[in-house]
Amino acid sequence: MIELKGPAEILKMRAAGRIIGALLEEFSAKVKPGVSTGELDLFARRFIEAKGALPTFLGYQGYPATICASVNEEVVHGIPGPRKLAEGDIIGIDVGATLDGWVADAARTYAVGKIGPEARQLIDATREALDKGLDQARDGNHLQDIGFAVQSYVEPKGFSVVRDFVGHGIGRKMHESPQIPNYGKKGLGLKIKKGMAFAIEPMINRGAYQVKVLGDGWTVVTRDGSLSAHFEDTIIVSDGAPEIMTRLS
Ligand code: MF3
Ligand code: CO
């Protein structure tokens, strides 16, 4: 069952989304050489709690932190800690907030100082892939139109789409149905309807799509050690293009 969100629910998701949108903008200045991922995590926790919200990830299936901090070949679910960021790294920061029982979930990949052209191209392509994917979240489209848009944009550039992790419905819980792969065929999958809320989150590798989970039980890395980027937004299907809850502008 996919819950359709009406005006009252949309107001609540918007409020949760604004917290995450603002926090992700704050990180643009905070992410720099020498800062530790643990410091970024603490900042996020304080920011979310100061807004009267709860850090959605903390304690979720035993996850120990507020953010996921995934550096370079780490794809998603990197656990923050003492690791200090170095010039040239890229870092995906994924974070969720629950406000008044409603969840927003989003991620960006940031450059740490000056980065190389390979990293820059990957970040730009992944951000653009998210935009192409979420633009397909329109009433009357099919679910796989989203993944098709992502896949057909990044693969011609020589990048690959992670298969083992996908986007998801969202609302009262972080993970609701349906699952939203970042690959697919145009015109397949369920019919998208106005009021559906999705977290769309392409994870794109410079090398092959295969990933593995490290011994900590969380950190997902590329099998070939290639760089990976991740962008995510929480959106609501509306009239025309979707409303993006987790962006301020
Ligand atoms: N954006 C991720 C997701 O949708 C974040 C979950 S991390 C977890 O699955 F630690 F909370 F599980
Ligand atoms: Co998500």
Coordinates of N, CA and C and ligand atoms in Angstrom, one line a residue:
M1 N 0.8 -1.2 0.0 CA 0.0 0.0 0.0 C 0.9 1.3 0.0
I2 N 0.6 2.2 -0.9 CA 1.3 3.4 -0.9 C 0.3 4.5 -0.5
E3 N 0.7 5.1 0.6 CA -0.2 6.2 1.2 C -0.1 7.5 0.3
L4 N -1.2 8.0 0.0 CA -1.2 9.3 -0.7 C -1.3 10.4 0.3
K5 N -0.4 11.4 0.2 CA -0.3 12.5 1.1 C -1.2 13.6 0.7
G6 N -2.0 14.1 1.6 CA -2.9 15.3 1.3 C -2.3 16.5 1.8
P7 N -3.0 17.6 1.8 CA -2.5 18.9 2.2 C -1.9 19.0 3.6
A8 N -2.6 18.3 4.6 CA -2.1 18.4 5.9 C -0.8 17.7 6.1
E9 N -0.7 16.5 5.4 CA 0.5 15.7 5.5 C 1.7 16.4 4.8
I10 N 1.3 17.1 3.7 CA 2.3 17.8 2.9 C 2.9 18.9 3.7
L11 N 2.1 19.6 4.5 CA 2.6 20.7 5.3 C 3.7 20.1 6.3
K12 N 3.4 19.0 6.8 CA 4.3 18.4 7.8 C 5.6 17.9 7.2
M13 N 5.5 17.3 6.0 CA 6.7 16.8 5.4 C 7.5 18.0 4.9
R14 N 6.9 19.1 4.5 CA 7.6 20.3 4.1 C 8.4 20.8 5.3
A15 N 7.8 20.8 6.5 CA 8.5 21.4 7.7 C 9.7 20.5 8.0
A16 N 9.6 19.2 7.9 CA 10.7 18.3 8.2 C 11.8 18.5 7.1
G17 N 11.3 18.6 5.8 CA 12.2 18.8 4.7 C 13.1 20.0 4.8
R18 N 12.4 21.1 5.3 CA 13.2 22.4 5.3 C 14.4 22.3 6.3
I19 N 14.2 21.5 7.4 CA 15.3 21.3 8.3 C 16.5 20.6 7.6
I20 N 16.2 19.6 6.9 CA 17.3 18.9 6.2 C 17.9 19.7 5.1
G21 N 17.0 20.4 4.3 CA 17.5 21.3 3.3 C 18.5 22.4 3.8
A22 N 18.1 22.9 5.0 CA 19.0 24.0 5.6 C 20.3 23.3 6.1
L23 N 20.2 22.2 6.7 CA 21.4 21.5 7.2 C 22.4 21.2 6.1
L24 N 21.8 20.7 5.0 CA 22.7 20.3 3.9 C 23.4 21.5 3.3
E25 N 22.8 22.7 3.4 CA 23.4 23.9 2.9 C 24.5 24.3 3.9
E26 N 24.3 24.1 5.2 CA 25.3 24.4 6.2 C 26.6 23.6 6.0
F27 N 26.4 22.4 5.5 CA 27.6 21.5 5.3 C 28.5 22.0 4.3
S28 N 28.0 22.8 3.3 CA 28.9 23.3 2.3 C 30.1 24.1 2.9
A29 N 29.8 24.8 3.9 CA 30.9 25.6 4.6 C 31.7 24.7 5.6
K30 N 31.0 23.7 6.2 CA 31.7 22.9 7.2 C 32.6 21.9 6.6
V31 N 32.3 21.4 5.4 CA 33.1 20.3 4.8 C 34.4 21.0 4.3
K32 N 35.6 20.7 5.0 CA 36.9 21.2 4.5 C 38.0 20.3 5.0
P33 N 39.2 20.5 4.5 CA 40.3 19.6 4.9 C 40.5 19.8 6.4
G34 N 40.7 18.7 7.1 CA 41.0 18.7 8.6 C 39.8 18.5 9.5
V35 N 38.6 18.6 9.0 CA 37.4 18.4 9.8 C 37.2 16.9 9.8
S36 N 36.8 16.4 11.0 CA 36.5 14.9 11.1 C 35.0 14.7 10.8
T37 N 34.7 13.5 10.3 CA 33.3 13.1 10.0 C 32.5 13.1 11.3
G38 N 33.2 12.7 12.4 CA 32.5 12.8 13.7 C 32.0 14.2 14.1
E39 N 32.9 15.2 13.8 CA 32.5 16.6 14.1 C 31.3 17.0 13.2
L40 N 31.2 16.5 12.0 CA 30.1 16.8 11.1 C 28.8 16.2 11.7
D41 N 29.0 15.0 12.2 CA 27.9 14.3 12.8 C 27.3 15.0 14.0
L42 N 28.2 15.5 14.9 CA 27.8 16.2 16.1 C 27.0 17.5 15.7
F43 N 27.6 18.2 14.7 CA 26.9 19.4 14.2 C 25.5 19.1 13.8
A44 N 25.4 18.0 13.0 CA 24.0 17.6 12.5 C 23.1 17.3 13.6
R45 N 23.5 16.6 14.5 CA 22.7 16.2 15.6 C 22.1 17.4 16.4
R46 N 23.1 18.3 16.7 CA 22.7 19.6 17.4 C 21.7 20.4 16.6
F47 N 22.0 20.5 15.3 CA 21.2 21.3 14.4 C 19.7 20.8 14.4
I48 N 19.6 19.5 14.2 CA 18.3 18.8 14.1 C 17.5 19.0 15.4
E49 N 18.2 18.7 16.5 CA 17.6 18.8 17.8 C 17.2 20.2 18.2
A50 N 18.0 21.2 17.7 CA 17.7 22.6 18.0 C 16.4 23.0 17.3
K51 N 16.0 22.3 16.2 CA 14.8 22.6 15.5 C 13.6 21.8 16.0
G52 N 13.8 21.1 17.1 CA 12.8 20.3 17.7 C 12.5 19.0 17.0
A53 N 13.4 18.6 16.2 CA 13.2 17.3 15.5 C 14.1 16.2 16.0
L54 N 13.9 15.0 15.5 CA 14.8 13.9 15.9 C 15.6 13.4 14.8
P55 N 16.9 13.0 15.1 CA 17.7 12.4 14.0 C 17.2 11.1 13.6
T56 N 16.7 10.9 12.5 CA 16.0 9.7 12.1 C 16.9 8.5 12.0
F57 N 18.1 8.7 11.6 CA 19.0 7.5 11.4 C 19.5 6.9 12.8
L58 N 19.6 7.8 13.8 CA 20.2 7.4 15.0 C 19.4 6.3 15.7
G59 N 20.0 5.1 15.8 CA 19.3 4.0 16.4 C 18.5 3.2 15.4
Y60 N 18.4 3.6 14.2 CA 17.6 2.9 13.1 C 18.3 1.6 12.8
Q61 N 17.7 0.5 13.1 CA 18.3 -0.9 13.0 C 19.7 -0.9 13.6
G62 N 19.9 -0.1 14.7 CA 21.1 -0.1 15.4 C 22.2 0.8 14.9
Y63 N 21.8 1.7 13.9 CA 22.8 2.6 13.3 C 23.2 3.6 14.4
P64 N 24.5 3.8 14.5 CA 25.0 4.6 15.7 C 25.2 6.1 15.5
A65 N 24.7 6.7 14.5 CA 25.0 8.1 14.2 C 23.8 8.9 13.6
T66 N 23.9 10.2 13.5 CA 22.9 11.0 12.9 C 23.0 11.1 11.4
I67 N 24.3 11.1 10.9 CA 24.5 11.2 9.5 C 25.2 9.9 9.0
C68 N 25.1 9.7 7.7 CA 26.0 8.7 7.1 C 27.1 9.6 6.3
A69 N 28.3 9.3 6.5 CA 29.4 10.0 5.9 C 30.3 9.1 5.1
S70 N 30.2 9.2 3.8 CA 30.8 8.2 2.9 C 31.8 8.8 2.0
V71 N 33.1 8.5 2.3 CA 34.2 9.2 1.7 C 34.8 8.4 0.5
N72 N 35.0 9.1 -0.7 CA 35.6 8.5 -1.8 C 35.0 7.2 -2.3
E73 N 35.6 6.0 -2.1 CA 35.1 4.8 -2.7 C 33.9 4.2 -1.8
E74 N 33.6 4.9 -0.7 CA 32.5 4.5 0.1 C 31.2 5.1 -0.6
V75 N 30.2 4.2 -0.7 CA 29.0 4.5 -1.5 C 28.0 5.2 -0.6
V76 N 27.6 4.4 0.4 CA 26.6 4.9 1.4 C 26.9 4.3 2.7
H77 N 26.2 4.8 3.8 CA 26.2 4.2 5.1 C 27.6 4.2 5.8
G78 N 28.5 5.1 5.4 CA 29.7 5.3 6.1 C 29.4 5.8 7.5
I79 N 30.1 5.2 8.6 CA 29.8 5.6 9.9 C 30.8 6.8 10.3
P80 N 30.3 7.9 10.8 CA 31.2 9.0 11.1 C 32.1 8.6 12.3
G81 N 33.3 9.3 12.4 CA 34.2 9.0 13.5 C 35.4 9.9 13.4
P82 N 36.5 9.5 13.9 CA 37.7 10.3 14.0 C 38.4 10.7 12.6
R83 N 38.0 10.0 11.6 CA 38.7 10.2 10.3 C 38.5 11.7 9.9
K84 N 39.7 12.3 9.6 CA 39.7 13.7 9.1 C 39.7 13.8 7.6
L85 N 38.9 14.6 7.1 CA 38.8 14.8 5.6 C 40.1 15.4 5.1
A86 N 40.5 15.0 3.9 CA 41.8 15.5 3.3 C 41.4 16.2 2.0
E87 N 42.2 17.3 1.6 CA 42.1 18.0 0.4 C 42.0 16.9 -0.8
G88 N 41.0 17.1 -1.6 CA 40.8 16.2 -2.8 C 39.8 15.0 -2.5
D89 N 39.4 14.8 -1.3 CA 38.4 13.8 -1.0 C 37.0 14.3 -1.5
I90 N 36.1 13.3 -1.7 CA 34.7 13.7 -1.8 C 34.0 13.0 -0.7
I91 N 32.9 13.6 -0.2 CA 32.2 13.0 0.9 C 30.7 13.1 0.7
G92 N 30.0 12.0 0.7 CA 28.5 11.9 0.6 C 28.0 12.0 2.0
I93 N 27.2 13.0 2.3 CA 26.5 13.1 3.6 C 25.0 12.9 3.4
D94 N 24.5 11.9 4.1 CA 23.1 11.5 4.0 C 22.5 11.7 5.4
V95 N 21.3 12.4 5.5 CA 20.8 12.7 6.8 C 19.3 12.7 6.8
G96 N 18.7 12.3 7.9 CA 17.2 12.4 8.0 C 16.8 13.0 9.3
A97 N 15.6 13.7 9.2 CA 15.0 14.3 10.4 C 13.5 13.9 10.5
T98 N 13.1 13.6 11.7 CA 11.7 13.3 12.0 C 11.1 14.5 12.8
L99 N 10.1 15.1 12.2 CA 9.4 16.3 12.9 C 8.0 15.9 13.0
D100 N 7.5 15.9 14.3 CA 6.0 15.7 14.4 C 5.6 14.4 13.8
G101 N 6.5 13.4 13.8 CA 6.1 12.1 13.2 C 6.3 12.0 11.7
W102 N 6.9 13.0 11.0 CA 7.1 12.9 9.6 C 8.5 13.1 9.2
V103 N 8.9 12.3 8.2 CA 10.4 12.1 8.0 C 10.8 12.8 6.7
A104 N 11.9 13.4 6.7 CA 12.6 13.9 5.5 C 14.0 13.2 5.4
D105 N 14.5 12.9 4.2 CA 15.7 12.1 4.0 C 16.4 12.7 2.8
A106 N 17.6 13.1 2.9 CA 18.3 13.7 1.7 C 19.8 13.5 1.9
A107 N 20.5 13.7 0.7 CA 22.0 13.5 0.7 C 22.6 14.4 -0.4
R108 N 23.8 14.8 -0.1 CA 24.6 15.6 -1.1 C 26.0 15.0 -1.1
T109 N 26.7 15.1 -2.2 CA 28.1 14.8 -2.2 C 28.9 16.1 -2.3
Y110 N 29.9 16.3 -1.4 CA 30.6 17.6 -1.3 C 32.1 17.3 -1.7
A111 N 32.7 18.4 -2.3 CA 34.1 18.4 -2.5 C 34.9 18.8 -1.3
V112 N 36.0 18.2 -0.9 CA 36.8 18.7 0.2 C 38.0 19.5 -0.4
G113 N 37.9 20.8 -0.3 CA 38.9 21.6 -0.9 C 38.9 21.4 -2.5
K114 N 40.1 21.4 -3.0 CA 40.2 21.3 -4.5 C 40.1 19.8 -4.9
I115 N 39.3 19.4 -5.8 CA 39.2 18.0 -6.2 C 39.6 17.9 -7.7
G116 N 40.0 16.7 -8.1 CA 40.4 16.4 -9.4 C 39.2 16.4 -10.4
P117 N 39.4 16.4 -11.7 CA 38.4 16.5 -12.7 C 37.5 15.2 -12.7
E118 N 38.1 14.1 -12.4 CA 37.3 12.8 -12.4 C 36.2 12.9 -11.3
A119 N 36.6 13.4 -10.1 CA 35.7 13.5 -9.0 C 34.6 14.5 -9.3
R120 N 35.1 15.6 -9.9 CA 34.1 16.7 -10.2 C 33.1 16.2 -11.2
Q121 N 33.5 15.5 -12.3 CA 32.6 15.0 -13.3 C 31.6 14.1 -12.6
L122 N 32.1 13.2 -11.7 CA 31.2 12.3 -11.1 C 30.1 13.0 -10.2
I123 N 30.5 13.9 -9.5 CA 29.6 14.7 -8.6 C 28.6 15.4 -9.5
D124 N 29.0 16.1 -10.5 CA 28.1 16.8 -11.3 C 27.1 15.9 -12.0
A125 N 27.6 14.8 -12.5 CA 26.7 13.8 -13.2 C 25.7 13.2 -12.3
T126 N 26.1 13.0 -11.0 CA 25.1 12.4 -10.1 C 24.1 13.4 -9.7
R127 N 24.5 14.6 -9.5 CA 23.5 15.6 -9.1 C 22.5 15.8 -10.2
E128 N 23.0 15.9 -11.5 CA 22.1 16.0 -12.6 C 21.2 14.8 -12.8
A129 N 21.8 13.6 -12.5 CA 21.0 12.4 -12.6 C 19.8 12.4 -11.7
L130 N 20.0 12.9 -10.5 CA 18.9 13.0 -9.5 C 17.9 14.0 -10.1
D131 N 18.3 15.1 -10.6 CA 17.3 16.0 -11.2 C 16.5 15.4 -12.3
K132 N 17.2 14.6 -13.2 CA 16.5 14.0 -14.3 C 15.6 12.9 -13.8
G133 N 16.0 12.2 -12.7 CA 15.1 11.1 -12.1 C 13.9 11.8 -11.5
L134 N 14.1 12.8 -10.7 CA 12.9 13.3 -9.9 C 12.0 14.0 -10.8
D135 N 12.4 14.5 -11.9 CA 11.5 15.2 -12.9 C 10.5 14.2 -13.5
Q136 N 10.9 12.9 -13.4 CA 9.9 11.8 -13.9 C 8.9 11.5 -12.9
A137 N 9.0 12.0 -11.7 CA 8.0 11.6 -10.6 C 6.8 12.5 -10.8
R138 N 6.0 12.2 -11.8 CA 4.8 12.9 -12.2 C 3.6 12.0 -12.3
D139 N 2.5 12.5 -11.9 CA 1.2 11.8 -12.0 C 1.1 11.2 -13.4
G140 N 0.8 9.9 -13.4 CA 0.6 9.2 -14.7 C 1.8 8.6 -15.3
N141 N 3.0 9.0 -14.8 CA 4.2 8.3 -15.3 C 4.3 6.9 -14.6
H142 N 5.3 6.1 -15.0 CA 5.5 4.8 -14.4 C 6.8 4.9 -13.5
L143 N 6.8 4.0 -12.5 CA 7.9 4.1 -11.5 C 9.3 4.0 -12.2
Q144 N 9.4 3.0 -13.1 CA 10.7 2.8 -13.7 C 11.2 4.0 -14.6
D145 N 10.3 4.9 -15.0 CA 10.7 6.1 -15.7 C 11.8 6.8 -15.0
I146 N 11.7 6.7 -13.6 CA 12.7 7.4 -12.8 C 14.1 6.8 -13.0
G147 N 14.2 5.5 -12.8 CA 15.4 4.8 -12.9 C 16.0 4.9 -14.3
F148 N 15.1 4.8 -15.3 CA 15.5 4.9 -16.7 C 16.2 6.3 -17.0
A149 N 15.6 7.3 -16.4 CA 16.2 8.7 -16.6 C 17.6 8.8 -16.0
V150 N 17.7 8.2 -14.8 CA 19.1 8.2 -14.2 C 20.1 7.4 -15.0
Q151 N 19.7 6.2 -15.3 CA 20.6 5.2 -15.9 C 21.0 5.7 -17.3
S152 N 20.0 6.2 -18.1 CA 20.3 6.6 -19.5 C 21.1 7.9 -19.5
Y153 N 21.2 8.6 -18.4 CA 22.0 9.8 -18.3 C 23.5 9.5 -17.9
V154 N 23.7 8.6 -17.0 CA 25.0 8.4 -16.5 C 25.8 7.4 -17.3
E155 N 25.1 6.3 -17.8 CA 25.9 5.2 -18.4 C 26.7 5.7 -19.7
P156 N 26.1 6.6 -20.5 CA 26.9 7.0 -21.7 C 28.2 7.8 -21.3
K157 N 28.2 8.3 -20.0 CA 29.4 8.9 -19.6 C 30.5 7.9 -19.1
G158 N 30.1 6.6 -19.1 CA 31.0 5.6 -18.6 C 30.9 5.3 -17.1
F159 N 29.9 5.9 -16.4 CA 29.6 5.7 -15.0 C 28.6 4.6 -14.9
S160 N 28.5 4.0 -13.6 CA 27.5 2.9 -13.4 C 26.6 3.2 -12.3
V161 N 25.5 2.6 -12.3 CA 24.4 2.7 -11.4 C 24.4 1.6 -10.3
V162 N 24.5 1.9 -9.1 CA 24.5 0.9 -8.0 C 23.2 0.2 -8.0
R163 N 23.2 -1.1 -7.9 CA 21.9 -1.9 -8.0 C 21.4 -2.3 -6.6
D164 N 22.4 -2.5 -5.7 CA 22.0 -3.2 -4.4 C 21.3 -2.3 -3.4
F165 N 21.3 -1.0 -3.7 CA 20.6 0.0 -2.8 C 19.7 0.9 -3.7
V166 N 18.6 1.2 -3.2 CA 17.6 1.9 -4.0 C 16.9 3.0 -3.2
G167 N 16.2 3.9 -3.9 CA 15.3 4.9 -3.2 C 14.0 4.2 -2.7
H168 N 13.2 5.0 -2.2 CA 12.0 4.4 -1.4 C 10.9 5.4 -1.2
G169 N 9.7 4.9 -1.0 CA 8.6 5.7 -0.5 C 9.0 6.3 0.9
I170 N 8.4 7.3 1.3 CA 8.7 8.0 2.6 C 7.5 8.7 3.2
G171 N 7.5 9.0 4.5 CA 6.4 9.7 5.1 C 6.4 9.6 6.6
R172 N 5.5 8.8 7.1 CA 5.5 8.5 8.5 C 6.7 7.7 8.9
K173 N 7.2 6.9 8.0 CA 8.4 6.1 8.2 C 9.4 6.5 7.2
M174 N 10.7 6.3 7.5 CA 11.7 6.6 6.5 C 11.6 5.7 5.3
H175 N 11.3 4.4 5.5 CA 11.2 3.5 4.4 C 9.8 3.0 4.2
E176 N 9.1 3.5 3.2 CA 7.8 3.0 2.9 C 7.9 2.4 1.5
S177 N 6.8 1.7 1.0 CA 6.9 1.2 -0.4 C 6.5 2.4 -1.3
P178 N 6.9 2.4 -2.5 CA 7.6 1.3 -3.2 C 9.2 1.5 -3.1
Q179 N 9.9 0.5 -3.5 CA 11.3 0.6 -3.7 C 11.5 1.3 -5.0
I180 N 12.5 2.2 -5.1 CA 12.8 3.0 -6.4 C 14.2 2.8 -6.9
P181 N 14.4 1.8 -7.7 CA 15.7 1.5 -8.3 C 16.1 2.7 -9.2
N182 N 17.4 2.8 -9.3 CA 18.0 3.9 -10.2 C 18.3 3.4 -11.6
Y183 N 17.7 2.3 -11.9 CA 17.8 1.7 -13.3 C 16.5 1.2 -13.7
G184 N 16.2 1.0 -14.9 CA 14.9 0.5 -15.3 C 14.6 0.8 -16.7
K185 N 13.3 0.4 -17.1 CA 12.9 0.5 -18.4 C 11.7 1.5 -18.5
K186 N 11.7 2.4 -19.4 CA 10.6 3.3 -19.6 C 9.3 2.6 -19.7
G187 N 8.3 3.2 -19.0 CA 6.9 2.6 -19.1 C 6.6 1.4 -18.2
L188 N 7.6 1.0 -17.4 CA 7.3 -0.2 -16.6 C 7.2 0.3 -15.1
G189 N 6.5 -0.6 -14.3 CA 6.4 -0.3 -12.9 C 5.0 0.3 -12.7
L190 N 4.8 0.5 -11.4 CA 3.4 1.1 -11.0 C 3.2 2.5 -11.5
K191 N 2.0 2.8 -11.6 CA 1.6 4.2 -12.1 C 1.8 5.2 -10.9
I192 N 2.5 6.2 -11.2 CA 2.8 7.2 -10.1 C 1.6 8.1 -10.0
K193 N 1.2 8.4 -8.8 CA 0.0 9.3 -8.5 C 0.3 10.5 -7.7
K194 N -0.4 11.5 -8.0 CA -0.3 12.7 -7.1 C -0.4 12.4 -5.7
G195 N 0.4 12.9 -4.8 CA 0.4 12.7 -3.4 C 1.3 11.6 -2.9
M196 N 1.9 10.9 -3.8 CA 3.0 9.9 -3.4 C 4.2 10.7 -3.0
A197 N 4.9 10.2 -1.9 CA 6.1 10.8 -1.5 C 7.3 9.9 -1.7
F198 N 8.3 10.3 -2.3 CA 9.5 9.4 -2.6 C 10.8 10.1 -2.1
A199 N 11.7 9.2 -1.7 CA 13.1 9.6 -1.5 C 13.8 9.0 -2.7
I200 N 14.3 9.8 -3.6 CA 15.0 9.3 -4.8 C 16.5 9.6 -4.6
E201 N 17.3 8.5 -4.8 CA 18.7 8.6 -4.4 C 19.7 7.8 -5.2
P202 N 20.0 8.4 -6.4 CA 21.0 7.7 -7.2 C 22.4 7.6 -6.5
M203 N 23.0 6.4 -6.6 CA 24.4 6.2 -6.1 C 25.1 5.8 -7.4
I204 N 26.1 6.6 -7.8 CA 26.7 6.4 -9.1 C 28.2 6.2 -8.9
N205 N 28.8 5.1 -9.5 CA 30.2 4.8 -9.4 C 31.0 5.2 -10.7
R206 N 32.2 5.5 -10.5 CA 33.1 5.8 -11.7 C 33.4 4.5 -12.4
G207 N 33.5 3.4 -11.6 CA 33.9 2.1 -12.2 C 32.7 1.2 -12.3
A208 N 32.8 0.0 -11.9 CA 31.7 -1.0 -12.0 C 30.6 -0.8 -10.9
Y209 N 29.5 -1.3 -11.2 CA 28.4 -1.1 -10.2 C 28.4 -1.9 -9.0
Q210 N 29.2 -3.0 -8.9 CA 29.2 -3.9 -7.8 C 29.7 -3.2 -6.5
V211 N 29.1 -3.5 -5.4 CA 29.5 -3.0 -4.1 C 29.6 -4.1 -3.1
K212 N 30.2 -3.8 -2.0 CA 30.2 -4.8 -0.8 C 30.1 -4.0 0.5
V213 N 29.7 -4.7 1.5 CA 29.5 -4.1 2.8 C 30.8 -4.5 3.7
L214 N 31.4 -3.5 4.3 CA 32.6 -3.8 5.1 C 32.2 -4.5 6.4
G215 N 33.2 -4.9 7.2 CA 33.1 -5.7 8.4 C 32.3 -5.0 9.5
D216 N 32.2 -3.6 9.4 CA 31.4 -2.9 10.4 C 29.9 -3.1 10.3
G217 N 29.5 -3.8 9.2 CA 28.1 -4.2 9.0 C 27.3 -3.0 8.3
W218 N 28.0 -1.9 8.1 CA 27.2 -0.7 7.5 C 27.9 -0.2 6.2
T219 N 29.2 0.1 6.3 CA 29.8 0.9 5.2 C 29.8 0.1 3.9
V220 N 29.2 0.7 2.9 CA 29.1 0.1 1.6 C 30.2 0.8 0.7
V221 N 31.1 -0.1 0.1 CA 32.1 0.5 -0.8 C 32.0 -0.2 -2.2
T222 N 32.6 0.5 -3.1 CA 32.7 -0.1 -4.5 C 33.7 -1.3 -4.4
R223 N 33.3 -2.3 -5.1 CA 34.2 -3.5 -5.1 C 35.6 -3.2 -5.8
D224 N 35.5 -2.4 -6.8 CA 36.8 -2.1 -7.6 C 37.5 -0.9 -7.0
G225 N 37.0 -0.3 -5.9 CA 37.7 0.8 -5.2 C 37.5 2.1 -6.0
S226 N 36.6 2.2 -7.0 CA 36.4 3.4 -7.7 C 35.6 4.4 -6.9
L227 N 35.7 5.7 -7.2 CA 34.9 6.7 -6.5 C 33.4 6.5 -6.7
S228 N 32.6 7.0 -5.7 CA 31.2 6.9 -5.8 C 30.6 8.2 -5.3
A229 N 29.5 8.6 -5.9 CA 28.7 9.8 -5.4 C 27.3 9.5 -5.2
H230 N 26.6 10.3 -4.3 CA 25.2 10.0 -3.9 C 24.5 11.3 -3.7
F231 N 23.4 11.5 -4.3 CA 22.5 12.7 -4.1 C 21.1 12.1 -3.8
E232 N 20.4 12.7 -2.9 CA 19.0 12.3 -2.6 C 18.2 13.5 -2.2
D233 N 16.9 13.4 -2.6 CA 15.9 14.4 -2.1 C 14.6 13.7 -1.9
T234 N 13.9 14.2 -0.9 CA 12.5 13.8 -0.6 C 11.6 14.7 -1.4
I235 N 10.7 14.1 -2.2 CA 9.8 14.8 -3.1 C 8.3 14.4 -2.9
I236 N 7.4 15.2 -3.3 CA 6.0 14.8 -3.4 C 5.5 15.0 -4.8
V237 N 4.8 14.0 -5.3 CA 4.3 14.1 -6.6 C 3.1 15.1 -6.6
S238 N 3.2 16.0 -7.5 CA 2.3 17.2 -7.5 C 1.6 17.3 -8.8
D239 N 1.2 18.5 -9.2 CA 0.8 18.8 -10.6 C 2.0 19.2 -11.4
G240 N 2.3 18.5 -12.5 CA 3.6 18.9 -13.2 C 4.8 18.3 -12.4
A241 N 5.8 19.1 -12.3 CA 7.1 18.7 -11.7 C 6.8 18.5 -10.2
P242 N 7.5 17.5 -9.5 CA 7.3 17.3 -8.1 C 7.7 18.4 -7.2
E243 N 7.2 18.5 -6.0 CA 7.7 19.5 -5.0 C 8.8 18.8 -4.3
I244 N 9.9 19.5 -4.3 CA 11.2 19.0 -3.6 C 11.2 19.5 -2.2
M245 N 11.0 18.7 -1.2 CA 10.9 19.1 0.2 C 12.2 19.5 0.8
T246 N 13.3 18.9 0.3 CA 14.6 19.0 1.0 C 15.5 20.0 0.3
R247 N 15.0 20.9 -0.4 CA 15.8 22.0 -1.0 C 15.2 23.3 -0.6
L248 N 16.0 24.3 -0.2 CA 15.5 25.5 0.2 C 15.1 26.4 -1.0
S249 N 15.9 26.3 -2.1 CA 15.5 27.1 -3.2 C 15.6 26.3 -4.5
Ligands
MF3_1 N1 19.1 7.5 2.9 C1 19.4 6.3 3.5 C2 18.3 5.3 3.2 O1 17.3 5.8 2.6 C3 19.7 6.4 4.9 C4 19.5 5.2 5.9 S1 20.9 5.0 6.8 C5 20.4 4.3 8.2 O2 18.2 4.2 3.4 F1 21.4 4.2 9.0 F2 19.5 5.0 8.8 F3 19.9 3.1 8.0
CO2 CO 16.9 7.4 1.6

